[in-house]
PDB file of C-alpha atoms in Angstrom:
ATOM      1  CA  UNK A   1     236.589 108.880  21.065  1.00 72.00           C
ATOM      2  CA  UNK A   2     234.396 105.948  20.452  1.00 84.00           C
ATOM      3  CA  UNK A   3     231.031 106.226  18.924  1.00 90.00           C
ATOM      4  CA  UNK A   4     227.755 105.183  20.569  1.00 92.00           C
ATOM      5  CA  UNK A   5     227.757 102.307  17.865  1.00 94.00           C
ATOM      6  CA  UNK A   6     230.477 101.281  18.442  1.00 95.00           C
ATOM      7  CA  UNK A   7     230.718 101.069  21.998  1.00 96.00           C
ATOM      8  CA  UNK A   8     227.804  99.087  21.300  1.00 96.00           C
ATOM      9  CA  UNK A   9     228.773  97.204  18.926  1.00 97.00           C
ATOM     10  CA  UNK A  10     232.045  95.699  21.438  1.00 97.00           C
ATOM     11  CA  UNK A  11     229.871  95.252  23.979  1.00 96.00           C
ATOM     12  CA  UNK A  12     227.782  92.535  21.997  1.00 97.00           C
ATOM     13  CA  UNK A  13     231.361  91.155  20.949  1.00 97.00           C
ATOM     14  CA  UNK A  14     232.632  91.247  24.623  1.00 97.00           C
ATOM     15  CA  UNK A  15     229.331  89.195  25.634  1.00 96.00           C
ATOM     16  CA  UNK A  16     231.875  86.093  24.484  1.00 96.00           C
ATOM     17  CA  UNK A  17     235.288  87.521  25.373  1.00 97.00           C
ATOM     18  CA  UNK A  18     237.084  86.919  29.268  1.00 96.00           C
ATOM     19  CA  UNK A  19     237.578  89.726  31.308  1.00 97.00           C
ATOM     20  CA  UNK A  20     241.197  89.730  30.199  1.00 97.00           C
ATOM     21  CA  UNK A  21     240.209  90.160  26.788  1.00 98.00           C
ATOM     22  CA  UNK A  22     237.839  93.264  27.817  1.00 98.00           C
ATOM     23  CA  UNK A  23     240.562  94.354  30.069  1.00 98.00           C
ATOM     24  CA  UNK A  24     243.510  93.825  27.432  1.00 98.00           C
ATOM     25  CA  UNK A  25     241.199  96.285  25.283  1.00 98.00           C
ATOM     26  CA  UNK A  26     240.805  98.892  27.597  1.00 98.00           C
ATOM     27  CA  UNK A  27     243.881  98.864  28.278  1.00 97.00           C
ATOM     28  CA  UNK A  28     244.849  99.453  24.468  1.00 97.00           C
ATOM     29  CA  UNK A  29     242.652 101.993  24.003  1.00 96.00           C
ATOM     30  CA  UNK A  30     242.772 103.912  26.789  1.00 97.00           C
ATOM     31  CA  UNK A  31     246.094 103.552  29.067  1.00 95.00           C
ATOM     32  CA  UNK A  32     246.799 106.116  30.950  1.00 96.00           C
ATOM     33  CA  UNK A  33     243.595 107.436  31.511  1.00 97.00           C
ATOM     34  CA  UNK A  34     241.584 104.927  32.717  1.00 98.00           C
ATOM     35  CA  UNK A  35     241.163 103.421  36.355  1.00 98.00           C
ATOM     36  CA  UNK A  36     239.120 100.884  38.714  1.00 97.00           C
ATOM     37  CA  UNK A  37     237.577 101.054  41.663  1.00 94.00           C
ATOM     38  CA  UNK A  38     238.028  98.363  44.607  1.00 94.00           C
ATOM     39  CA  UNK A  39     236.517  97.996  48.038  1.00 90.00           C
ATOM     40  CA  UNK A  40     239.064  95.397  48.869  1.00 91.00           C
ATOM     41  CA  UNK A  41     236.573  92.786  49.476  1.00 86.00           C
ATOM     42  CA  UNK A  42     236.890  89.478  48.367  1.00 82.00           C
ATOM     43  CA  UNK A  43     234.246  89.770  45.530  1.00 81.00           C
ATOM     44  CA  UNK A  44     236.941  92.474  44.341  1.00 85.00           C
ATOM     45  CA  UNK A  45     240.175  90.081  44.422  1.00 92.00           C
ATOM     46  CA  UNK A  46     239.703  88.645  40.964  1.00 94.00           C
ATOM     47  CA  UNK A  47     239.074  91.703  38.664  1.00 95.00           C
ATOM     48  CA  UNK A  48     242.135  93.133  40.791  1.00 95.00           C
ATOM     49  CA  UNK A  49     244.770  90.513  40.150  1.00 96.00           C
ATOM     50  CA  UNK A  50     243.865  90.458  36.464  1.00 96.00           C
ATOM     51  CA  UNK A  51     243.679  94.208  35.487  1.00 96.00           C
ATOM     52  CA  UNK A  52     246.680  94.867  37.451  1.00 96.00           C
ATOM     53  CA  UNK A  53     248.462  92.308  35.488  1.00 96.00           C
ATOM     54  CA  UNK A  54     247.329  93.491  32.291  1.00 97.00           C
ATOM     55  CA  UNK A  55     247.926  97.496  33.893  1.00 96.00           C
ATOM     56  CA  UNK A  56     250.881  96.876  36.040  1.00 94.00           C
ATOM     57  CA  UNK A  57     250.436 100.917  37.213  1.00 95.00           C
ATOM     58  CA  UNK A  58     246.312 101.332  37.411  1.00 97.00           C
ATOM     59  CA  UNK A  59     244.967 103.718  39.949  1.00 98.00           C
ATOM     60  CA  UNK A  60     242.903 101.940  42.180  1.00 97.00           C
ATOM     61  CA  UNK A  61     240.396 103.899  43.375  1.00 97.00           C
ATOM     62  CA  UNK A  62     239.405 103.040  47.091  1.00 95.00           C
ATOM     63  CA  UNK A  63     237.034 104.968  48.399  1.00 93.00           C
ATOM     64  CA  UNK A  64     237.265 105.507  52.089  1.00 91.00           C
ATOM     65  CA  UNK A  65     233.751 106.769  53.305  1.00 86.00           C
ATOM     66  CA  UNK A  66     234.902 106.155  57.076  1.00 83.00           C
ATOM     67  CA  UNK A  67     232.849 103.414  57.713  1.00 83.00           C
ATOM     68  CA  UNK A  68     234.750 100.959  56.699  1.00 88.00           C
ATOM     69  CA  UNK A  69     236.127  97.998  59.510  1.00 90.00           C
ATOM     70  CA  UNK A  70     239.830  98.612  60.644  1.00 92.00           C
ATOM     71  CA  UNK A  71     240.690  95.628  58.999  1.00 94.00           C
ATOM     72  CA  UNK A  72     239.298  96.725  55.844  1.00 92.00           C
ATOM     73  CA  UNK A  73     242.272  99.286  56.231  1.00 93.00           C
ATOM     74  CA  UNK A  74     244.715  96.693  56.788  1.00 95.00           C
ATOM     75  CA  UNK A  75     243.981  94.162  54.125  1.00 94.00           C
ATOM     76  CA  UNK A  76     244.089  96.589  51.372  1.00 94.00           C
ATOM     77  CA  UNK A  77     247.737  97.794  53.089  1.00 95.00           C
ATOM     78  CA  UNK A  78     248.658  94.633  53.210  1.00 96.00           C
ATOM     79  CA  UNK A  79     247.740  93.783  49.853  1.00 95.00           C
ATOM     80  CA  UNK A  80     248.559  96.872  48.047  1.00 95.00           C
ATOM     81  CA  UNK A  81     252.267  96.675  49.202  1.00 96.00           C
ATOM     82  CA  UNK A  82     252.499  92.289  48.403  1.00 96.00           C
ATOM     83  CA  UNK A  83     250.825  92.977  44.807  1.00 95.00           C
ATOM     84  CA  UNK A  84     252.681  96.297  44.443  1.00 95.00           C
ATOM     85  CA  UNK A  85     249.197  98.298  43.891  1.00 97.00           C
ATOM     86  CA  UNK A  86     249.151 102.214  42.812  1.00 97.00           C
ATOM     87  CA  UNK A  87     245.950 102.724  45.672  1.00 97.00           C
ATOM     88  CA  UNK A  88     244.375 105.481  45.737  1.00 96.00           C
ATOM     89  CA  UNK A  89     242.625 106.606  49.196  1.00 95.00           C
ATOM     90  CA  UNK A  90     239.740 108.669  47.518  1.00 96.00           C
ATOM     91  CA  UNK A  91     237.793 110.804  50.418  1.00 94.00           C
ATOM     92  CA  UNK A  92     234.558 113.120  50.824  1.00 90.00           C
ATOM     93  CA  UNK A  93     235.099 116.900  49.811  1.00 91.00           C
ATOM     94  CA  UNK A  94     235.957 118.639  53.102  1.00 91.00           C
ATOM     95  CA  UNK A  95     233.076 121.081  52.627  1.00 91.00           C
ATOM     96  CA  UNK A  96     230.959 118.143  54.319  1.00 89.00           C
ATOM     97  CA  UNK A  97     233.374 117.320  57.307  1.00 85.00           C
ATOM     98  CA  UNK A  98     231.252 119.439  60.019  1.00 89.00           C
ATOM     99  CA  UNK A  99     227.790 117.908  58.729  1.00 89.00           C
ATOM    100  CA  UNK A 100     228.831 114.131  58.291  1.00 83.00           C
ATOM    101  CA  UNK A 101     231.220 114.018  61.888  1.00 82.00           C
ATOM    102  CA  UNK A 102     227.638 115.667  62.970  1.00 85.00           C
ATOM    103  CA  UNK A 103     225.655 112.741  61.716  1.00 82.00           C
ATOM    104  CA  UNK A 104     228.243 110.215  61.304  1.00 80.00           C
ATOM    105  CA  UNK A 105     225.959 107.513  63.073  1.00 81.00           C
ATOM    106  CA  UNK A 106     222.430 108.905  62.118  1.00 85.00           C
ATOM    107  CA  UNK A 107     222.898 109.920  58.132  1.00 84.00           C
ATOM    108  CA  UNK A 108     223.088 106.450  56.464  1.00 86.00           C
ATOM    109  CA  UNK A 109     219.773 105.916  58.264  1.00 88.00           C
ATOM    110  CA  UNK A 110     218.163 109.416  57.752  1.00 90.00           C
ATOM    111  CA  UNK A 111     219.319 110.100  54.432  1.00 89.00           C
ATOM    112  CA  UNK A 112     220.714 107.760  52.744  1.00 89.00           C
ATOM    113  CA  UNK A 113     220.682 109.030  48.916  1.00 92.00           C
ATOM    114  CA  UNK A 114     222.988 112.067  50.942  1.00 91.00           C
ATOM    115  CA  UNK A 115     225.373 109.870  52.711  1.00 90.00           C
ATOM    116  CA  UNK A 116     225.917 107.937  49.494  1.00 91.00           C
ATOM    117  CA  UNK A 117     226.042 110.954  47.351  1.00 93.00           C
ATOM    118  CA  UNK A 118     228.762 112.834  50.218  1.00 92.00           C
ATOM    119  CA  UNK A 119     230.801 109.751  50.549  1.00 90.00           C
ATOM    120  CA  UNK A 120     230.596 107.902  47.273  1.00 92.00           C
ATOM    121  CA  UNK A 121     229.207 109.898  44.471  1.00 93.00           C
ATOM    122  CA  UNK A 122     231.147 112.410  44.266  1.00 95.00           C
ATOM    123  CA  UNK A 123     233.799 111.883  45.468  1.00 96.00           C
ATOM    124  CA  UNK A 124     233.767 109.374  42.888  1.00 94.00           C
ATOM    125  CA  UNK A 125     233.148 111.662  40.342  1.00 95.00           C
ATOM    126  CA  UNK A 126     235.692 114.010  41.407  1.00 95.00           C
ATOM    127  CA  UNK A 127     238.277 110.710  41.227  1.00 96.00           C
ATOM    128  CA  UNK A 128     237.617 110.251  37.546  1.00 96.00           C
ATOM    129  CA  UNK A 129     237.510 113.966  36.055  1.00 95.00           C
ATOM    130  CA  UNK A 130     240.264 113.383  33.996  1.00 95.00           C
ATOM    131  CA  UNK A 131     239.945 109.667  33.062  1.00 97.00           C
ATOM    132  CA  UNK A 132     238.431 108.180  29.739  1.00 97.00           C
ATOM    133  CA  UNK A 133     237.300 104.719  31.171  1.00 98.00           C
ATOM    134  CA  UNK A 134     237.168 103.785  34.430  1.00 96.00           C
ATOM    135  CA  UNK A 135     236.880  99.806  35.365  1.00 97.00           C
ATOM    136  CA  UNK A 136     233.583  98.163  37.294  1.00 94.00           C
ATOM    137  CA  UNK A 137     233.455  95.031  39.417  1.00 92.00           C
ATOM    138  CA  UNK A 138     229.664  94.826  39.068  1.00 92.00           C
ATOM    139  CA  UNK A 139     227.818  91.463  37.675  1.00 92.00           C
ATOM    140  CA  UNK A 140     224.889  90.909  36.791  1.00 94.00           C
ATOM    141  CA  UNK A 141     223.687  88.602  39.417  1.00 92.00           C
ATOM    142  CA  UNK A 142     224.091  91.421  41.774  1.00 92.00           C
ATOM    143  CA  UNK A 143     220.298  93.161  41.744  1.00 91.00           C
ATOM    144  CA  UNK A 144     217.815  93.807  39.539  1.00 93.00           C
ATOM    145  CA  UNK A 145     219.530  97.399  37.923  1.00 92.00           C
ATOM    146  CA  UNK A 146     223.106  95.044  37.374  1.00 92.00           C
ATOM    147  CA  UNK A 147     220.939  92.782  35.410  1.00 93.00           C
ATOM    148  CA  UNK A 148     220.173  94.975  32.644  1.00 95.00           C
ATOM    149  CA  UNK A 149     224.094  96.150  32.374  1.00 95.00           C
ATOM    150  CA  UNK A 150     226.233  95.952  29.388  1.00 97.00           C
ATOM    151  CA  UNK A 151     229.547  95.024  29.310  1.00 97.00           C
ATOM    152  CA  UNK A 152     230.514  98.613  27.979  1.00 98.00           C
ATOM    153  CA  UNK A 153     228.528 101.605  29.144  1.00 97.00           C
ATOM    154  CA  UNK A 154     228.938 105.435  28.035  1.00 95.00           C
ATOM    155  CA  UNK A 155     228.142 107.158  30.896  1.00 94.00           C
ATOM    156  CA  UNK A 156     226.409 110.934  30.632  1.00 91.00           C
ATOM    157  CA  UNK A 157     229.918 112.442  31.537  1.00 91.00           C
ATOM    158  CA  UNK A 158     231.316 110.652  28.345  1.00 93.00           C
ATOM    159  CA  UNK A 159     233.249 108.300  30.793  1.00 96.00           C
ATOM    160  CA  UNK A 160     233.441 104.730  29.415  1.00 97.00           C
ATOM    161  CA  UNK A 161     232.527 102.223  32.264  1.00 97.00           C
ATOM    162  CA  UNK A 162     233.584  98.899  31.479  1.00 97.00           C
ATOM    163  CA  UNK A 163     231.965  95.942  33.393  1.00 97.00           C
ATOM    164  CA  UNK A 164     234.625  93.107  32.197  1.00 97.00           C
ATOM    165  CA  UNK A 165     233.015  90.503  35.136  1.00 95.00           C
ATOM    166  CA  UNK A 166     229.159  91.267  34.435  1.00 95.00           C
ATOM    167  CA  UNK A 167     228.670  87.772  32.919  1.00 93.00           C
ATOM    168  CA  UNK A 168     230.375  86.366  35.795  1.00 92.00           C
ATOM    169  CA  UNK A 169     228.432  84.437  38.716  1.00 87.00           C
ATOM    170  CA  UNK A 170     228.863  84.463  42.829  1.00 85.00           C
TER     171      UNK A 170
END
């Protein structure tokens, strides 16, 4: 387990590494427990080809909230069997099925914060109980909250969130 220092401390270094580098340490330090998540979009298509080169076998975490477009679906088929991908189709608990078919159009209006937390959070969460690090495409350029990021972040779980394309631009 890394200290708070010095999870600190590689972030500063990492400010001047590539992603590969950042990825090429994760990798080192914590293959087999450690994953990324990908909505298959094409801000995503970088930081996939290189950590899957560098992690030939890393779970990809999709998460599949059920509104995503049909072809959505079919890209990341398509691309998960021509790349040779280890996707992983991450869904809501089925506790909420009843209440979100019940509000499937209304809830990302009404509540937001809920929909997100139902299909996203934790599901999320639940994804990455028994990983160590787990791999962001965020930048900084993003919003406001992405701006303020680090490179590696120690997350309240003890999770290790690395951000290997924050310095990155659209």
């Amino acid at each position: 387990m890394l200290s708070v220092q010095k999870i600190e401390k590689y972030s500063k270094e990492f400010e001047t590494k590539t992603p590969q580098e950042i990825l090429e340490w994760a990798a080192d330090r914590f293959s087999p427990y450690i994953a990324m998540s990908s909505s298959f979009q094409t801000q995503s298509m970088p930081l996939l080809h290189m950590a899957t080169r560098i992690i030939p076998d890393l779970p990809i975490l999709f998460l599949d909230t059920g509104y995503h477009f049909w072809e959505t679906h079919m890209f990341r088929e398509q691309l998960a069997s021509h790349w040779q991908l280890n996707v992983l189709d991450v869904y809501r608990n089925t506790r909420w099925d009843e209440f979100a078919r019940e509000r499937t159009r209304s809830l990302p209006v009404e509540d937001p914060n809920l929909c997100c937390y139902i299909h996203k959070v934790e599901p999320m969460q639940r994804a990455l109980r028994d990983m160590k690090a787990w791999i962001s495409g965020i930048r900084r350029d993003q919003t406001a909250t992405r701006a303020k990021a680090k490179i590696l972040e120690l997350q309240e779980d003890g999770l290790l969130k690395v951000n290997p394309l924050l310095n990155w631009t659209k």
